[in-house]
Amino acid sequence: MLTPITGIDLGKNIKEKSKPGYTYRMDIKNKRLVGMVDEMDAIKQSVYKILSTERYKYLIYDWRYGRELEGLIGKSPYEIQNEIHNRVKEALLMDDRILDVTQLKVMEIQDEKYIPIILTLNTTEGQFTTEVVIHV
């Protein structure tokens, strides 16, 4: 046995710390990193990144990171609207800075490859509403 038996509960006083939000600022239009960002701007950037990344597709990300929307390809707009609420909310709540998704509205779907949504999020930095177009 490699671990000594001590009778001490090693997990008793351990608290998980949330990761800091200080990260690189993404310039999405020019596809480059410019400066740094934290607090609310880092959360907004995280929402964009989570909803732009298909879960399980990229080995660099943890299996909990991203959204699961590829399975919606080919389904009717009605089926997409019913399923997307749960999938988007589940994906976003994996970020411990996002406390709740209070509103999520799927806008009119013109093309099944692009899903426009409006979200209102409660976060550790406050509440904000954003519009995101998800590419499936």
Tab-separated table of C-alpha atoms in Angstrom:
chain	number	residue	atom	x	y	z
A	1	MET	CA	0.000	0.000	0.000
A	2	LEU	CA	1.443	3.357	-0.995
A	3	THR	CA	-0.780	5.617	1.109
A	4	PRO	CA	-0.243	5.412	4.862
A	5	ILE	CA	-3.258	4.832	7.076
A	6	THR	CA	-3.400	7.748	9.510
A	7	GLY	CA	-7.014	8.076	10.575
A	8	ILE	CA	-6.974	11.713	9.415
A	9	ASP	CA	-9.825	12.775	7.128
A	10	LEU	CA	-7.886	14.502	4.373
A	11	GLY	CA	-11.005	15.772	2.609
A	12	LYS	CA	-12.604	17.301	5.690
A	13	ASN	CA	-11.479	20.915	5.318
A	14	ILE	CA	-10.857	21.054	1.593
A	15	LYS	CA	-12.949	23.568	-0.316
A	16	GLU	CA	-12.981	23.792	-4.069
A	17	LYS	CA	-11.951	27.225	-5.288
A	18	SER	CA	-13.509	28.678	-8.390
A	19	LYS	CA	-11.126	29.525	-11.158
A	20	PRO	CA	-10.315	33.193	-11.693
A	21	GLY	CA	-11.972	34.880	-14.631
A	22	TYR	CA	-8.847	36.726	-15.786
A	23	THR	CA	-8.113	35.486	-19.294
A	24	TYR	CA	-7.125	36.547	-22.784
A	25	ARG	CA	-9.529	38.826	-24.687
A	26	MET	CA	-10.709	37.311	-27.943
A	27	ASP	CA	-11.037	39.595	-30.948
A	28	ILE	CA	-13.519	37.390	-32.793
A	29	LYS	CA	-13.779	39.575	-35.877
A	30	ASN	CA	-10.013	39.520	-36.536
A	31	LYS	CA	-9.477	36.021	-35.071
A	32	ARG	CA	-6.766	36.944	-32.601
A	33	LEU	CA	-6.098	37.508	-28.902
A	34	VAL	CA	-5.756	41.102	-27.771
A	35	GLY	CA	-5.019	41.990	-24.165
A	36	MET	CA	-6.745	40.578	-21.127
A	37	VAL	CA	-10.285	40.525	-19.730
A	38	ASP	CA	-11.941	39.590	-16.441
A	39	GLU	CA	-15.138	39.895	-14.390
A	40	MET	CA	-18.326	40.395	-16.460
A	41	ASP	CA	-16.490	40.643	-19.788
A	42	ALA	CA	-14.782	37.305	-19.099
A	43	ILE	CA	-18.163	35.699	-18.355
A	44	LYS	CA	-19.675	37.083	-21.555
A	45	GLN	CA	-16.717	35.742	-23.509
A	46	SER	CA	-17.117	32.376	-21.772
A	47	VAL	CA	-20.781	32.213	-22.833
A	48	TYR	CA	-19.738	32.816	-26.421
A	49	LYS	CA	-17.023	30.151	-26.240
A	50	ILE	CA	-19.250	27.539	-24.571
A	51	LEU	CA	-22.032	28.003	-27.104
A	52	SER	CA	-19.534	27.903	-29.992
A	53	THR	CA	-17.892	24.648	-28.916
A	54	GLU	CA	-19.484	21.262	-29.542
A	55	ARG	CA	-19.079	18.994	-26.507
A	56	TYR	CA	-16.827	15.918	-26.923
A	57	LYS	CA	-15.495	17.156	-30.277
A	58	TYR	CA	-12.175	18.666	-29.161
A	59	LEU	CA	-9.741	16.741	-26.960
A	60	ILE	CA	-8.347	19.934	-25.467
A	61	TYR	CA	-11.611	20.565	-23.564
A	62	ASP	CA	-12.946	18.721	-20.537
A	63	TRP	CA	-15.928	16.454	-21.363
A	64	ARG	CA	-18.246	18.845	-19.479
A	65	TYR	CA	-17.291	21.839	-21.644
A	66	GLY	CA	-19.434	23.013	-24.539
A	67	ARG	CA	-22.891	22.367	-25.926
A	68	GLU	CA	-24.458	19.252	-27.439
A	69	LEU	CA	-26.318	20.450	-30.495
A	70	GLU	CA	-25.019	18.371	-33.410
A	71	GLY	CA	-27.767	15.844	-32.701
A	72	LEU	CA	-30.335	18.475	-33.667
A	73	ILE	CA	-29.181	18.681	-37.285
A	74	GLY	CA	-31.985	17.688	-39.633
A	75	LYS	CA	-34.752	18.052	-37.041
A	76	SER	CA	-37.683	20.385	-37.500
A	77	PRO	CA	-37.525	23.918	-36.064
A	78	TYR	CA	-40.211	22.876	-33.541
A	79	GLU	CA	-38.095	19.966	-32.270
A	80	ILE	CA	-35.034	22.213	-32.088
A	81	GLN	CA	-36.878	24.834	-30.033
A	82	ASN	CA	-38.111	22.228	-27.559
A	83	GLU	CA	-34.696	20.655	-27.042
A	84	ILE	CA	-32.377	23.638	-27.171
A	85	HIS	CA	-33.509	25.176	-23.856
A	86	ASN	CA	-32.278	22.238	-21.792
A	87	ARG	CA	-29.074	21.725	-23.738
A	88	VAL	CA	-28.000	25.372	-23.670
A	89	LYS	CA	-28.848	25.790	-19.991
A	90	GLU	CA	-26.967	22.612	-19.075
A	91	ALA	CA	-23.897	23.748	-21.018
A	92	LEU	CA	-23.809	27.211	-19.459
A	93	LEU	CA	-24.348	26.060	-15.878
A	94	MET	CA	-21.091	24.092	-16.051
A	95	ASP	CA	-19.337	27.459	-15.609
A	96	ASP	CA	-19.475	28.115	-11.860
A	97	ARG	CA	-19.704	31.874	-12.455
A	98	ILE	CA	-23.096	31.390	-14.137
A	99	LEU	CA	-25.710	30.922	-11.427
A	100	ASP	CA	-28.853	30.635	-13.544
A	101	VAL	CA	-30.280	31.075	-17.018
A	102	THR	CA	-33.461	33.000	-16.232
A	103	GLN	CA	-34.682	33.522	-19.787
A	104	LEU	CA	-33.867	31.741	-23.003
A	105	LYS	CA	-35.793	32.539	-26.131
A	106	VAL	CA	-35.152	30.899	-29.481
A	107	MET	CA	-35.796	33.443	-32.201
A	108	GLU	CA	-37.274	32.527	-35.572
A	109	ILE	CA	-35.081	29.918	-37.240
A	110	GLN	CA	-34.472	30.789	-40.894
A	111	ASP	CA	-31.793	28.177	-41.513
A	112	GLU	CA	-31.463	25.003	-39.407
A	113	LYS	CA	-27.679	25.536	-39.323
A	114	TYR	CA	-27.993	28.840	-37.435
A	115	ILE	CA	-30.071	29.191	-34.278
A	116	PRO	CA	-30.512	32.742	-32.930
A	117	ILE	CA	-31.246	32.900	-29.188
A	118	ILE	CA	-31.600	35.579	-26.543
A	119	LEU	CA	-30.395	34.733	-23.030
A	120	THR	CA	-30.654	36.408	-19.664
A	121	LEU	CA	-28.090	35.117	-17.199
A	122	ASN	CA	-27.565	35.612	-13.476
A	123	THR	CA	-23.857	35.471	-12.736
A	124	THR	CA	-21.477	36.066	-9.861
A	125	GLU	CA	-20.827	39.508	-11.417
A	126	GLY	CA	-24.501	40.438	-11.934
A	127	GLN	CA	-27.186	39.907	-14.558
A	128	PHE	CA	-26.933	40.456	-18.305
A	129	THR	CA	-28.864	39.716	-21.488
A	130	THR	CA	-27.175	38.745	-24.707
A	131	GLU	CA	-28.106	37.592	-28.192
A	132	VAL	CA	-26.136	34.693	-29.650
A	133	VAL	CA	-26.358	32.966	-33.007
A	134	ILE	CA	-25.388	29.317	-32.559
A	135	HIS	CA	-23.902	27.561	-35.548
A	136	VAL	CA	-24.922	23.891	-35.515
